[in-house]
Short mmCIF file of N, CA and C in Angstrom, two decimals:
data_model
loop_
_atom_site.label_atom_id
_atom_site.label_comp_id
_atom_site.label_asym_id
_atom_site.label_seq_id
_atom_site.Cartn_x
_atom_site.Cartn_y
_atom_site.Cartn_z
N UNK Z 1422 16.06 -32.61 2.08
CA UNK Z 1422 17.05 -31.99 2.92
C UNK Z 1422 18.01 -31.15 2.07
N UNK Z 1423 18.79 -31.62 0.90
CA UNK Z 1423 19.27 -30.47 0.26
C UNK Z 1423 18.51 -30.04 -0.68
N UNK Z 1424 17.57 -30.12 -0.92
CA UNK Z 1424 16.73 -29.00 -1.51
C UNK Z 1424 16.96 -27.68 -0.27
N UNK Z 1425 16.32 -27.93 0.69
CA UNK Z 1425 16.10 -26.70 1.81
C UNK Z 1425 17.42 -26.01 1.76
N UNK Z 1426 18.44 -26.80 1.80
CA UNK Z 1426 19.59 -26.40 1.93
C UNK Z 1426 20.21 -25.36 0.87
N UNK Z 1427 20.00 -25.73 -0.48
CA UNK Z 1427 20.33 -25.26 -1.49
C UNK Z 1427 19.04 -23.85 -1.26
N UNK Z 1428 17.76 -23.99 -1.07
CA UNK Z 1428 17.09 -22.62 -0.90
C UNK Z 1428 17.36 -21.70 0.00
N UNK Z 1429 17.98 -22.32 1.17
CA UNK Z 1429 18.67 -21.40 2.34
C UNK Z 1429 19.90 -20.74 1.42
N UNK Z 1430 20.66 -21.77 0.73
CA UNK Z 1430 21.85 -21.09 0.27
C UNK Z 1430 21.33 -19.27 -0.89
N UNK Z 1431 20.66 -20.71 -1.50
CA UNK Z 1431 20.02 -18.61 -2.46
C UNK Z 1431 19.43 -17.55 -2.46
N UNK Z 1432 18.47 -17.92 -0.70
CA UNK Z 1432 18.32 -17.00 -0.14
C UNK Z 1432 19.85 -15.98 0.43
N UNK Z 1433 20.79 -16.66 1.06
CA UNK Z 1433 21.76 -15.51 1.36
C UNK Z 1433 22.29 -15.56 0.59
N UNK Z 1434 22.87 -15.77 -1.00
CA UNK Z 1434 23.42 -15.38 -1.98
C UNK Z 1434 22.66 -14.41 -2.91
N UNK Z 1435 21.27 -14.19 -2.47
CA UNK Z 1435 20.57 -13.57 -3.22
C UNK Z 1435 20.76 -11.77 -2.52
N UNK Z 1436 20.06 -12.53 -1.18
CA UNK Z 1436 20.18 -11.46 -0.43
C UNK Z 1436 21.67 -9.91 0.09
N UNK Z 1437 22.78 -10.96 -0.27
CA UNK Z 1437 23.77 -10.17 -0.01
C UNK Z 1437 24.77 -10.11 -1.14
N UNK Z 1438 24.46 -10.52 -2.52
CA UNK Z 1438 24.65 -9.87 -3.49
C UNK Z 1438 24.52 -9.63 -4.77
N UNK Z 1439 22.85 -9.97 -4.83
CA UNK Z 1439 21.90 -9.65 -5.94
C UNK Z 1439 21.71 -10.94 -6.92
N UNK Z 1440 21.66 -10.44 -7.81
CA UNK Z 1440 21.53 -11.33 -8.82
C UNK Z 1440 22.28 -12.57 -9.10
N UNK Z 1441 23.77 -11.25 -9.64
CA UNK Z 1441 25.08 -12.10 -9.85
C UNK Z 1441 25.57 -12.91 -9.15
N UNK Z 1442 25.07 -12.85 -7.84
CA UNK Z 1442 25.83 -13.95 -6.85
C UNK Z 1442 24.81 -15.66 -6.75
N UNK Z 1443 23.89 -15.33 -7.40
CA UNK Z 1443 23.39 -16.44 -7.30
C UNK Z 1443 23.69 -17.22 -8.71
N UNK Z 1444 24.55 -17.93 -8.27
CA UNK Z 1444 25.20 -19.24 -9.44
C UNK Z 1444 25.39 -20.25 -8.60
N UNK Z 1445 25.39 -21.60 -9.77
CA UNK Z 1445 25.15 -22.87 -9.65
C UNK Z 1445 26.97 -23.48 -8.59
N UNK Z 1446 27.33 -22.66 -9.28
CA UNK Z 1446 29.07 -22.80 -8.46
C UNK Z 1446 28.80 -22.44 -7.00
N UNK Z 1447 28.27 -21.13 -7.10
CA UNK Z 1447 28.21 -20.21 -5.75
C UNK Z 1447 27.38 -21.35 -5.10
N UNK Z 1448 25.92 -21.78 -5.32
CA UNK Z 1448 24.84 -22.60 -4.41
C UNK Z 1448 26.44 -23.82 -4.19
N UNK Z 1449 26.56 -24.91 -5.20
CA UNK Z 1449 27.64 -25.62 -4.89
C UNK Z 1449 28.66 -25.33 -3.38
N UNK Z 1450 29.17 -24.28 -3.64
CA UNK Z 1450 30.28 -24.06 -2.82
C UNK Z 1450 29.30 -23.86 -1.30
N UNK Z 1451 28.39 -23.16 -1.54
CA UNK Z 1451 27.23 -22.78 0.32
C UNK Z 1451 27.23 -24.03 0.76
N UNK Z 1452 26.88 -25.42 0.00
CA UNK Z 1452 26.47 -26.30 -0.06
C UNK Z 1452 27.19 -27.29 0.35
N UNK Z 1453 28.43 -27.36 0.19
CA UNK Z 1453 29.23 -28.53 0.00
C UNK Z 1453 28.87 -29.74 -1.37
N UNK Z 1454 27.72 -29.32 -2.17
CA UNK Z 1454 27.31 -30.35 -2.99
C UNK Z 1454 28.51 -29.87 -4.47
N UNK Z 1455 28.50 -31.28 -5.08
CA UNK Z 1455 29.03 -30.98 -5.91
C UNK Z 1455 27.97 -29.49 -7.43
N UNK Z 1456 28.26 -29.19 -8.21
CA UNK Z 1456 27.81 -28.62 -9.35
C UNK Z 1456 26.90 -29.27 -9.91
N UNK Z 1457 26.85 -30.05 -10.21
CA UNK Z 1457 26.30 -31.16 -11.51
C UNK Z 1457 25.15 -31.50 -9.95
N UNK Z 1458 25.13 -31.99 -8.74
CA UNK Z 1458 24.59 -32.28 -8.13
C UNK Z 1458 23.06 -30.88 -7.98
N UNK Z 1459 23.72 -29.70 -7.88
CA UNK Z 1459 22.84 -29.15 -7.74
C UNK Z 1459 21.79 -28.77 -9.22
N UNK Z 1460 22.23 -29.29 -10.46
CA UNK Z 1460 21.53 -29.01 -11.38
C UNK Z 1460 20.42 -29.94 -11.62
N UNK Z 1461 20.69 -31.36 -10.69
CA UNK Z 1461 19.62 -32.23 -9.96
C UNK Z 1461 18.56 -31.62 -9.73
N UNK Z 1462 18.90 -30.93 -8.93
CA UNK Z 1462 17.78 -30.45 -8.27
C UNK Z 1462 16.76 -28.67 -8.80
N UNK Z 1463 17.93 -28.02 -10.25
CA UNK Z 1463 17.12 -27.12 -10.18
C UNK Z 1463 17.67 -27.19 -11.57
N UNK Z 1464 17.19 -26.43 -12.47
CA UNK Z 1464 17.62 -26.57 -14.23
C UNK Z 1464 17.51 -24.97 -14.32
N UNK Z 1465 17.35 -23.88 -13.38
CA UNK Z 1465 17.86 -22.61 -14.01
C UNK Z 1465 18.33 -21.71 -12.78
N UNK Z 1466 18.56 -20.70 -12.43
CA UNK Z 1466 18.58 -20.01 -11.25
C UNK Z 1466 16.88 -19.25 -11.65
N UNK Z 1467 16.31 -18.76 -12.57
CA UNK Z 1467 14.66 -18.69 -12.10
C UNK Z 1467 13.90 -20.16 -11.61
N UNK Z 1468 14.87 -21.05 -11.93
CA UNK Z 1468 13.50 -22.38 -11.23
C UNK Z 1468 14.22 -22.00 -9.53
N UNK Z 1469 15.38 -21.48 -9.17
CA UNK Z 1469 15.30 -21.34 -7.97
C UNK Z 1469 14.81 -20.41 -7.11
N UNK Z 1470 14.78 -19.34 -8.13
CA UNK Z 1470 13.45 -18.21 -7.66
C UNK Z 1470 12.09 -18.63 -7.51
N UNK Z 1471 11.65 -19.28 -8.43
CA UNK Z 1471 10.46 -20.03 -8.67
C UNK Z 1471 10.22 -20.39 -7.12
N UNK Z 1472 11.01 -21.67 -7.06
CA UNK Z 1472 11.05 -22.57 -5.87
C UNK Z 1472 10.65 -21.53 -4.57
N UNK Z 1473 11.89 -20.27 -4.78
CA UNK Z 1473 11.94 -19.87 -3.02
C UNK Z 1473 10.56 -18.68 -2.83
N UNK Z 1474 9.75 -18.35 -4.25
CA UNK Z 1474 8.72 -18.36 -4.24
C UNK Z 1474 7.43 -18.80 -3.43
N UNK Z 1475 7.41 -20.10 -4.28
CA UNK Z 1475 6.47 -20.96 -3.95
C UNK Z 1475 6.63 -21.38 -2.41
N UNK Z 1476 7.77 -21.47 -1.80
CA UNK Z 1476 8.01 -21.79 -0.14
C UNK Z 1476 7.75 -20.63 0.65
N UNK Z 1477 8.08 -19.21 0.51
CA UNK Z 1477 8.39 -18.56 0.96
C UNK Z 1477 7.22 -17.05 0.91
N UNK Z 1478 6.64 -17.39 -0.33
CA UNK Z 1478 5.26 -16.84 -0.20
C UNK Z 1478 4.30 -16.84 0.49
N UNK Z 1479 3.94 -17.94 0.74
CA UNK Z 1479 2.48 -18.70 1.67
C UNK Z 1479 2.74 -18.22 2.98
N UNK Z 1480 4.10 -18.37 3.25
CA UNK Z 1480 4.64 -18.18 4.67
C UNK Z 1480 4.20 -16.46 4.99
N UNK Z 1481 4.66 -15.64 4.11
CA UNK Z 1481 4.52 -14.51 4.29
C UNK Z 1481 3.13 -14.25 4.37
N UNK Z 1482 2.44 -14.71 3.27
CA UNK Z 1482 1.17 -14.55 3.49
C UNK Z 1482 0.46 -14.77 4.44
N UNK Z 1483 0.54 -15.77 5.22
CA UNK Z 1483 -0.21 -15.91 6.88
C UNK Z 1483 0.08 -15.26 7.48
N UNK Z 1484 1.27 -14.67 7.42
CA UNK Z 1484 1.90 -13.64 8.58
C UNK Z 1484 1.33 -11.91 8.30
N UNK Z 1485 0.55 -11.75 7.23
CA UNK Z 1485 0.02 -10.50 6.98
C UNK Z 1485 -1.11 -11.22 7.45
N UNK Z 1486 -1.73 -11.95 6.59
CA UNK Z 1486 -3.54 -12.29 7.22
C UNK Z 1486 -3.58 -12.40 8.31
N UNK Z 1487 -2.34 -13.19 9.52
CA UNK Z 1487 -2.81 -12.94 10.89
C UNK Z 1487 -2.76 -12.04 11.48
N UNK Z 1488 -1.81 -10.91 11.31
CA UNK Z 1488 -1.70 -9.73 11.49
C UNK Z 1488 -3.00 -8.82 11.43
N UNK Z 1489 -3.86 -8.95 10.25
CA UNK Z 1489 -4.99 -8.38 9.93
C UNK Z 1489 -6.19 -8.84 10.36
N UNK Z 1490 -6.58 -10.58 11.07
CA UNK Z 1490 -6.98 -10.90 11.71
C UNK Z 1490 -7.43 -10.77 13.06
N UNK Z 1491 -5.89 -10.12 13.51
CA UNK Z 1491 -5.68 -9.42 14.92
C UNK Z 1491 -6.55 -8.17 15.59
N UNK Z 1492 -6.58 -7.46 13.79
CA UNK Z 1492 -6.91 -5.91 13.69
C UNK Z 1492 -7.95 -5.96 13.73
N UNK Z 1493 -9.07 -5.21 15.19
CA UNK Z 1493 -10.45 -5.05 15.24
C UNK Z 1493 -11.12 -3.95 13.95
N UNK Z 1494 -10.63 -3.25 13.51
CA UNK Z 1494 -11.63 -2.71 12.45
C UNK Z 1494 -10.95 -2.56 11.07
N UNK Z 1495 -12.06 -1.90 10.17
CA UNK Z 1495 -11.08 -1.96 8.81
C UNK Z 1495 -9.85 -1.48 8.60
N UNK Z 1496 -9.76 0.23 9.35
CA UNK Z 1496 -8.90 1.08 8.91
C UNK Z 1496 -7.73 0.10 9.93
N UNK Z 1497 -8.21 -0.37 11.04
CA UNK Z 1497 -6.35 -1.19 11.56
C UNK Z 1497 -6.16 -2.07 11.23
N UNK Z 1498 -6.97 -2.98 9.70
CA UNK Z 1498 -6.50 -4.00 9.02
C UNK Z 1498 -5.66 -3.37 7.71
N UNK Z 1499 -6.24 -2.38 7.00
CA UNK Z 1499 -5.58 -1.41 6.49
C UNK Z 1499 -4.30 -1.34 7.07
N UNK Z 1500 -3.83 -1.27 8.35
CA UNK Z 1500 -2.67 -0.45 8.84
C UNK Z 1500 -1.98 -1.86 9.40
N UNK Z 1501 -2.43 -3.15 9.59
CA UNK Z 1501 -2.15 -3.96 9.67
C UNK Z 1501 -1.22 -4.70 8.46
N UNK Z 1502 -1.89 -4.71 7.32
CA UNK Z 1502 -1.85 -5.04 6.08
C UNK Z 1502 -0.49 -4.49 5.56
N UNK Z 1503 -0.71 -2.99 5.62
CA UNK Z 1503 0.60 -1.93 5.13
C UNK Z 1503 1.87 -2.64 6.30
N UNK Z 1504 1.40 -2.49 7.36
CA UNK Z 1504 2.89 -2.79 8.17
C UNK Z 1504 3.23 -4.19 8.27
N UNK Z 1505 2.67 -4.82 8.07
CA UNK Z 1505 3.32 -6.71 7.64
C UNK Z 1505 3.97 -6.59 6.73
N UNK Z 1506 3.75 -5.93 5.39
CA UNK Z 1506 4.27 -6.12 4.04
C UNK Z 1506 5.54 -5.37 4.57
N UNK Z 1507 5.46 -3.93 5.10
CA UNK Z 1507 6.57 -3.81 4.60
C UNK Z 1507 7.49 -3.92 6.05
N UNK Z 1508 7.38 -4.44 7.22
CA UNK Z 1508 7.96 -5.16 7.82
C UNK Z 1508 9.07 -6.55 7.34
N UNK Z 1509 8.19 -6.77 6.57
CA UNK Z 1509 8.76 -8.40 5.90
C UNK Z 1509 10.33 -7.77 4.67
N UNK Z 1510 9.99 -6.82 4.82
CA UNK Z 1510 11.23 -6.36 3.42
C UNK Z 1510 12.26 -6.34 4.14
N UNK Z 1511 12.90 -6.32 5.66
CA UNK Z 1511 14.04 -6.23 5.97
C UNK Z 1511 14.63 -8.27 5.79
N UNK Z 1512 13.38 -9.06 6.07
CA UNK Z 1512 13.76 -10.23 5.65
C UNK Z 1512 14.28 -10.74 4.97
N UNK Z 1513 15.44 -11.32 5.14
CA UNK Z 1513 16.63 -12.43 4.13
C UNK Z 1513 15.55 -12.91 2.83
N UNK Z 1514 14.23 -13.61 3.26
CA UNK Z 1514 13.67 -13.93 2.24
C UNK Z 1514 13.26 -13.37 0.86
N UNK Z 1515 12.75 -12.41 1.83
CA UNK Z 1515 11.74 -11.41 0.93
C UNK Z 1515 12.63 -10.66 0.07
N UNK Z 1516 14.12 -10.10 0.50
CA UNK Z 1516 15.21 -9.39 0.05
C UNK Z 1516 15.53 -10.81 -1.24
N UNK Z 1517 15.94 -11.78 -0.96
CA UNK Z 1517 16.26 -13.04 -2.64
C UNK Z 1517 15.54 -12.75 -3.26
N UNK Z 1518 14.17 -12.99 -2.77
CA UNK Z 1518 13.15 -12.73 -3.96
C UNK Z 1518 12.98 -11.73 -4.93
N UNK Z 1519 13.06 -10.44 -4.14
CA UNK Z 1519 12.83 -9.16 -5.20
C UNK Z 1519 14.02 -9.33 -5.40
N UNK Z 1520 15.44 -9.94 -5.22
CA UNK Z 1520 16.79 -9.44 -5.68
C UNK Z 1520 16.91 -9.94 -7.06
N UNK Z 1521 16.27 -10.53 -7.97
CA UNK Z 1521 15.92 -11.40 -8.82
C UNK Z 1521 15.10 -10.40 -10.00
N UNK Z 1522 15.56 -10.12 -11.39
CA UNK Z 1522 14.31 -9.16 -11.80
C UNK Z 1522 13.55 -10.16 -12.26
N UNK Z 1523 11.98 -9.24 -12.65
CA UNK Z 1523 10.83 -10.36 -12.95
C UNK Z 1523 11.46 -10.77 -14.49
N UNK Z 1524 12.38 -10.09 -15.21
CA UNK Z 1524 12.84 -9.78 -16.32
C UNK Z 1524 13.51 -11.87 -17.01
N UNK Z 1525 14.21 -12.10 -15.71
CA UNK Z 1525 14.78 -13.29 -15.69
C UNK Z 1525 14.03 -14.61 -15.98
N UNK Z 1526 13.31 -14.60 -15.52
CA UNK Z 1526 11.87 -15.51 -14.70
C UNK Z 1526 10.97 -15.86 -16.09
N UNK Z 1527 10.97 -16.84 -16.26
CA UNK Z 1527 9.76 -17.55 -17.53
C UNK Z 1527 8.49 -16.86 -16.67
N UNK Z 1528 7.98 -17.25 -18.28
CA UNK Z 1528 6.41 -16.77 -18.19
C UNK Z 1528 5.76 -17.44 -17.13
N UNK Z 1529 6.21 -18.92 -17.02
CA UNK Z 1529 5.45 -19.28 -15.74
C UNK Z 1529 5.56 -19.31 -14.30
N UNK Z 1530 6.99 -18.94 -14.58
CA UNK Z 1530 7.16 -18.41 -12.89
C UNK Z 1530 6.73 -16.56 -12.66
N UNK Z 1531 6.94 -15.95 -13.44
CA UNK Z 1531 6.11 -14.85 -13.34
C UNK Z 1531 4.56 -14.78 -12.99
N UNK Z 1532 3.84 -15.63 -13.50
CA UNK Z 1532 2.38 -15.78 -13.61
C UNK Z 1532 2.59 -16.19 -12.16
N UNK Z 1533 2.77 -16.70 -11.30
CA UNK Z 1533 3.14 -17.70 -10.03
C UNK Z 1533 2.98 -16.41 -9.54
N UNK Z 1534 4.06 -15.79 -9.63
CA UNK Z 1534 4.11 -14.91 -8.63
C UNK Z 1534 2.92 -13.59 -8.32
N UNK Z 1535 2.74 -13.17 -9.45
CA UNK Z 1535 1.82 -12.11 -10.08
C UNK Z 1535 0.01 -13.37 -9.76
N UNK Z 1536 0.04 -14.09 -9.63
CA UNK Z 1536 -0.99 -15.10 -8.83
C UNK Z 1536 -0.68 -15.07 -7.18
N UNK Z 1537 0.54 -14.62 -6.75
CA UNK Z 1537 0.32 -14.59 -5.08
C UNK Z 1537 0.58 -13.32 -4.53
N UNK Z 1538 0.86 -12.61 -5.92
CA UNK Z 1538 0.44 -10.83 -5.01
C UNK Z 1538 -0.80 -10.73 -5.30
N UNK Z 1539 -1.76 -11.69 -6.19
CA UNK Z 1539 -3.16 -11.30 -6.33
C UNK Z 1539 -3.97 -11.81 -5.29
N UNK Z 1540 -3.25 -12.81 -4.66
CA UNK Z 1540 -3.70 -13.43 -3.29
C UNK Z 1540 -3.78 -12.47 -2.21
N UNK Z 1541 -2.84 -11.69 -2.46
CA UNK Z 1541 -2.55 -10.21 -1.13
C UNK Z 1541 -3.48 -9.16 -1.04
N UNK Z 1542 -3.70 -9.16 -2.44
CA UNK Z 1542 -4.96 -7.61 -2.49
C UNK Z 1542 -6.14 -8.54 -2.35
N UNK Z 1543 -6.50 -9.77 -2.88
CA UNK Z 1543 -7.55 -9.85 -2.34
C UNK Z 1543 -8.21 -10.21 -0.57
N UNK Z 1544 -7.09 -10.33 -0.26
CA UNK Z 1544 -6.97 -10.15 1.63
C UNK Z 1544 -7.54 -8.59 2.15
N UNK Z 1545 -7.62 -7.82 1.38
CA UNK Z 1545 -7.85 -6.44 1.56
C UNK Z 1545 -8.68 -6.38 1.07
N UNK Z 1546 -9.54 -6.36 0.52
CA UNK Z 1546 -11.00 -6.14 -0.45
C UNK Z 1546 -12.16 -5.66 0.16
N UNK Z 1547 -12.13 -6.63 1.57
CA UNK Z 1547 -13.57 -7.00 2.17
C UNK Z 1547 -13.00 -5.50 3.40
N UNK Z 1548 -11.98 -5.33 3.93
CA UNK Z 1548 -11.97 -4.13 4.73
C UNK Z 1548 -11.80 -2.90 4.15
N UNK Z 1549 -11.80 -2.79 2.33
CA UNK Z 1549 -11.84 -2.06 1.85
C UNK Z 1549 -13.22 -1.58 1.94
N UNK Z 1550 -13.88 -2.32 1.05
CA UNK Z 1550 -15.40 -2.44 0.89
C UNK Z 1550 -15.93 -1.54 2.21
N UNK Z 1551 -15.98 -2.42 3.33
CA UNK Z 1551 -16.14 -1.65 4.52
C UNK Z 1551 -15.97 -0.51 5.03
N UNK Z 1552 -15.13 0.29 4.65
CA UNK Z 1552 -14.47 1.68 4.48
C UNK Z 1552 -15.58 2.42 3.41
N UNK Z 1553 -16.16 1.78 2.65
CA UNK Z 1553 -17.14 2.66 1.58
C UNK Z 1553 -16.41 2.62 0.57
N UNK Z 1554 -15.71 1.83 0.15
CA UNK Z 1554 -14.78 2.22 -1.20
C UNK Z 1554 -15.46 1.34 -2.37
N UNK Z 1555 -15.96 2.20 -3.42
CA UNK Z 1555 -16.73 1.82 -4.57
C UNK Z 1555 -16.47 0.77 -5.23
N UNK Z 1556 -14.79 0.80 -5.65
CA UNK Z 1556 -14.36 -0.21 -6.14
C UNK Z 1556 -13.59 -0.86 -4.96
N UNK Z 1557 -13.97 -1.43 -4.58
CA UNK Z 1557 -12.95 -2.09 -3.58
C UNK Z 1557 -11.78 -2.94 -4.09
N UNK Z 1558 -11.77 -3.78 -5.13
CA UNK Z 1558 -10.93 -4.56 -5.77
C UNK Z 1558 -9.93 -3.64 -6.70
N UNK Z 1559 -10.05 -2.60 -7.13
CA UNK Z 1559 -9.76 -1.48 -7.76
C UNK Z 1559 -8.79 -0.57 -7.02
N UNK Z 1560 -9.60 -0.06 -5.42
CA UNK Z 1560 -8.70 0.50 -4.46
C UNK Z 1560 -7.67 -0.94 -3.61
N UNK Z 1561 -7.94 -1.81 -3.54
CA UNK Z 1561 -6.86 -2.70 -3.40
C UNK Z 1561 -5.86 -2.83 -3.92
N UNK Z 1562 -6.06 -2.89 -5.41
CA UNK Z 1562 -4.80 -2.64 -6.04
C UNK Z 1562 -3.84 -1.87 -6.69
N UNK Z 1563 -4.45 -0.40 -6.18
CA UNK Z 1563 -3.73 0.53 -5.45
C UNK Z 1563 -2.93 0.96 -4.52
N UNK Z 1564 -3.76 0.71 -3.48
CA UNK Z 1564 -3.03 0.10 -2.18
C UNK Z 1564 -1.84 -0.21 -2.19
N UNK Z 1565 -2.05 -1.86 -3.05
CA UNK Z 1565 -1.10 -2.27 -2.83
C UNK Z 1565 0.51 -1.28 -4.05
N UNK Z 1566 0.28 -0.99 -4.46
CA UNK Z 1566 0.95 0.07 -5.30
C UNK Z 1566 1.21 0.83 -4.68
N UNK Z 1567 1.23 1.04 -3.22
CA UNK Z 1567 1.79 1.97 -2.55
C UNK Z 1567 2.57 1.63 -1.66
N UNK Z 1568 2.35 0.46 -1.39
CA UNK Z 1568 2.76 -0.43 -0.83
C UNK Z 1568 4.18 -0.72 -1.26
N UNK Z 1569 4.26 -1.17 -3.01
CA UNK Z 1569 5.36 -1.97 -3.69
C UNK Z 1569 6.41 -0.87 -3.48
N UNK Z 1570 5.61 0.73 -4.18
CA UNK Z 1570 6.77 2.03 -3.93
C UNK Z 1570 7.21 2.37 -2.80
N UNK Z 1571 6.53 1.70 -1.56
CA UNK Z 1571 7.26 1.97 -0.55
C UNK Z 1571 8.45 0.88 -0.48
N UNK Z 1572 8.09 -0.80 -0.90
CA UNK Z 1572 8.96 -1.62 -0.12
C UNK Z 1572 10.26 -1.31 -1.74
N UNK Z 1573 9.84 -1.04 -2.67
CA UNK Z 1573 11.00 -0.49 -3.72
C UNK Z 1573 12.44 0.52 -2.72
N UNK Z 1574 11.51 1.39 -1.77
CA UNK Z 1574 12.11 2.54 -1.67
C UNK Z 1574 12.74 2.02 -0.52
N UNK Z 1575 11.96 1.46 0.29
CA UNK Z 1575 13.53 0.84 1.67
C UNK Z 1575 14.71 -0.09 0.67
N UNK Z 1576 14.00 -0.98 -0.12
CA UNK Z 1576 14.89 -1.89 -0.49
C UNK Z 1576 16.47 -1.60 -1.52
N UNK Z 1577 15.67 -0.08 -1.97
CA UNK Z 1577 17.00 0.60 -2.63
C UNK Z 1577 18.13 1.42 -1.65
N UNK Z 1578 17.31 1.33 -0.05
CA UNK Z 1578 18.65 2.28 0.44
C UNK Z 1578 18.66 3.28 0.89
N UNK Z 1579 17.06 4.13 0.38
CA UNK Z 1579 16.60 5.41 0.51
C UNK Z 1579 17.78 6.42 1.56
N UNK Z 1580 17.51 7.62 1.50
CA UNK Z 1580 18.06 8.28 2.69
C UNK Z 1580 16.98 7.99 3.78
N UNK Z 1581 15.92 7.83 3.57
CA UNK Z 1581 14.95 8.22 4.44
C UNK Z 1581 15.19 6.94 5.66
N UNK Z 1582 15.03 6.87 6.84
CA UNK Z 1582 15.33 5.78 7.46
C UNK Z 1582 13.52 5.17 7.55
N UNK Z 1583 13.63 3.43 6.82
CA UNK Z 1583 12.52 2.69 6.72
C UNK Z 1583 11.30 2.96 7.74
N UNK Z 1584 11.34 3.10 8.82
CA UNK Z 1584 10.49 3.56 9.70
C UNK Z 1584 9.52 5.12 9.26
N UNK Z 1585 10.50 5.93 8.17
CA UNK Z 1585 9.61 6.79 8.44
C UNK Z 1585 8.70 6.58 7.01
N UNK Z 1586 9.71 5.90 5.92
CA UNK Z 1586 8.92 5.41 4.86
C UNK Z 1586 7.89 5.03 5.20
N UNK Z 1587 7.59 3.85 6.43
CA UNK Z 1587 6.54 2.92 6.68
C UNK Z 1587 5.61 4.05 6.88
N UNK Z 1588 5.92 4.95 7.58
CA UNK Z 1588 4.55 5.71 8.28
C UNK Z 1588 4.02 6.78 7.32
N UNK Z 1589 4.68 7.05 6.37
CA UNK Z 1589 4.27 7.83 5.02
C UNK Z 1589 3.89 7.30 3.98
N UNK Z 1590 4.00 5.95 4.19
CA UNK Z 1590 3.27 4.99 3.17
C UNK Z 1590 2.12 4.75 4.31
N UNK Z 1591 2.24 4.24 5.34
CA UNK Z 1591 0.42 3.98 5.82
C UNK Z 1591 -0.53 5.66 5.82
N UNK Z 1592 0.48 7.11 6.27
CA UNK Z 1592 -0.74 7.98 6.08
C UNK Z 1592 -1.33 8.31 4.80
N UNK Z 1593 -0.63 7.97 4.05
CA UNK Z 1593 -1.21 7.72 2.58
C UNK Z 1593 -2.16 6.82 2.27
N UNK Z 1594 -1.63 5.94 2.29
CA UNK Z 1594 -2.91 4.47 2.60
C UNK Z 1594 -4.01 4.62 3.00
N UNK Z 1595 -4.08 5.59 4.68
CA UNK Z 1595 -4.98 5.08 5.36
C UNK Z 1595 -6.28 6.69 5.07
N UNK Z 1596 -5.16 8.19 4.56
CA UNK Z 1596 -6.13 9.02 4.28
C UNK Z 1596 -6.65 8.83 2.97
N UNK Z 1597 -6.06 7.95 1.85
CA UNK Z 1597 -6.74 7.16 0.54
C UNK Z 1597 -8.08 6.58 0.93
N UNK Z 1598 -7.57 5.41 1.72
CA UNK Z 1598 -8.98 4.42 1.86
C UNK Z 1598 -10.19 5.35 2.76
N UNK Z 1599 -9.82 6.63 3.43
CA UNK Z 1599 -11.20 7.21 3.92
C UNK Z 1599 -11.63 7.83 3.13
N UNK Z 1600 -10.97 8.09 2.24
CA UNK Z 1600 -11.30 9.04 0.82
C UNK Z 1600 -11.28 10.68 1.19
#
C-alpha cells in the first residue's frame, strides 16, 4: 500500500516538475510518510524510476497490443501501433518516466527499460513483414524512431499542436512501411 502510494507520488512529482522535483523529502511530504521511511522502501530516486517502470510499462504495453489486435490489417496495426504510443505521452505516467534522463539510471535499470522498448518493436515485426518489408526487425526499429521523435516533440511543447504531430508521424510511418 505505500509502495503504490509513494509511486503515485513520483509519478506527479515527476510529471509536473521534472527531475528536480522528485526527492525523498518531496515523496515524504505527498506521502505523509516520514523520510527515513521512504528510503525503506527505495535506496535511489532511479530505483524509483526503475520501479514506476517495471509497473507502468506492461500496462502500456497491452494497451498498444490491444489496440493493434483490434486493427484488421497490417497497415491499421501500423497506424494502431503509432497512435497508442503516442496517445499514451499525454499520460501522468508515461510523462515521470521520460521526465527522468536515461543518464541517471544504473546500468540495470537502463537495460530494463531498453528490454521493454524491445518488447514494442517486436509487436510490430510480424505486420511489418506482411507489408513486404525485407528487414522487418530492422524497419521496426525505425519505426519506432519515429515514433520516439515524435513523442520527444509533443513532450517538449512543440508549437505544433500534438494532434497534428501524431498525423505527420503516422504519414511517415505508414508511406515508409509501403515503401
Amino acid at each position: 500500500m505505500q509502495r503504490g502510494a509513494l509511486l503515485d507520488a513520483a509519478r506527479s512529482l515527476l510529471s509536473e516538475g521534472g527531475t528536480e522535483a522528485l526527492t525523498f523529502p518531496a515523496l515524504a511530504e505527498r506521502t505523509g510518510l516520514a523520510r527515513s521511511s521512504v528510503y525503506e522502501y527505495f535506496r535511489s530516486r532511479a530505483a524509483v524510476v526503475e520501479e514506476l517502470c517495471a509497473v507502468d510499462f506492461p500496462v502500456w504495453a497491452a494497451e498498444i497490443e490491444a489496440a493493434m489486435e483490434r486493427a484488421d490489417s497490417p497497415e491499421a496495426k501500423v497506424e494502431a501501433y503509432v497512435r497508442s504510443q503516442l496517445g499514451l505521452v499525454g499520460d501522468r505516467r508515461h510523462r515521470a518516466v521520460v521526465a527522468i534522463s536515461a543518464g541517471e539510471l544504473d546500468a540495470g535499470a537502463r537495460e530494463k527499460i531498453r528490454a521493454a522498448h524491445g518488447g514494442l518493436i517486436a509487436m510490430i515485426v510480424d505486420a511489418l513483414a506482411a507489408l513486404g518489408q525485407e528487414q522487418p526487425r530492422l524497419a521496426a526499429m525505425l519505426l519506432q524512431g519515429v515514433v520516439d521523435a515524435a513523442v520527444r516533440r509533443i513532450e517538449l511543447g512543440a508549437a505544433e499542436d500534438p494532434e497534428v504531430i501524431t498525423e505527420t508521424a503516422l504519414a511517415i510511418a505508414l508511406r515508409g512501411v509501403r515503401g
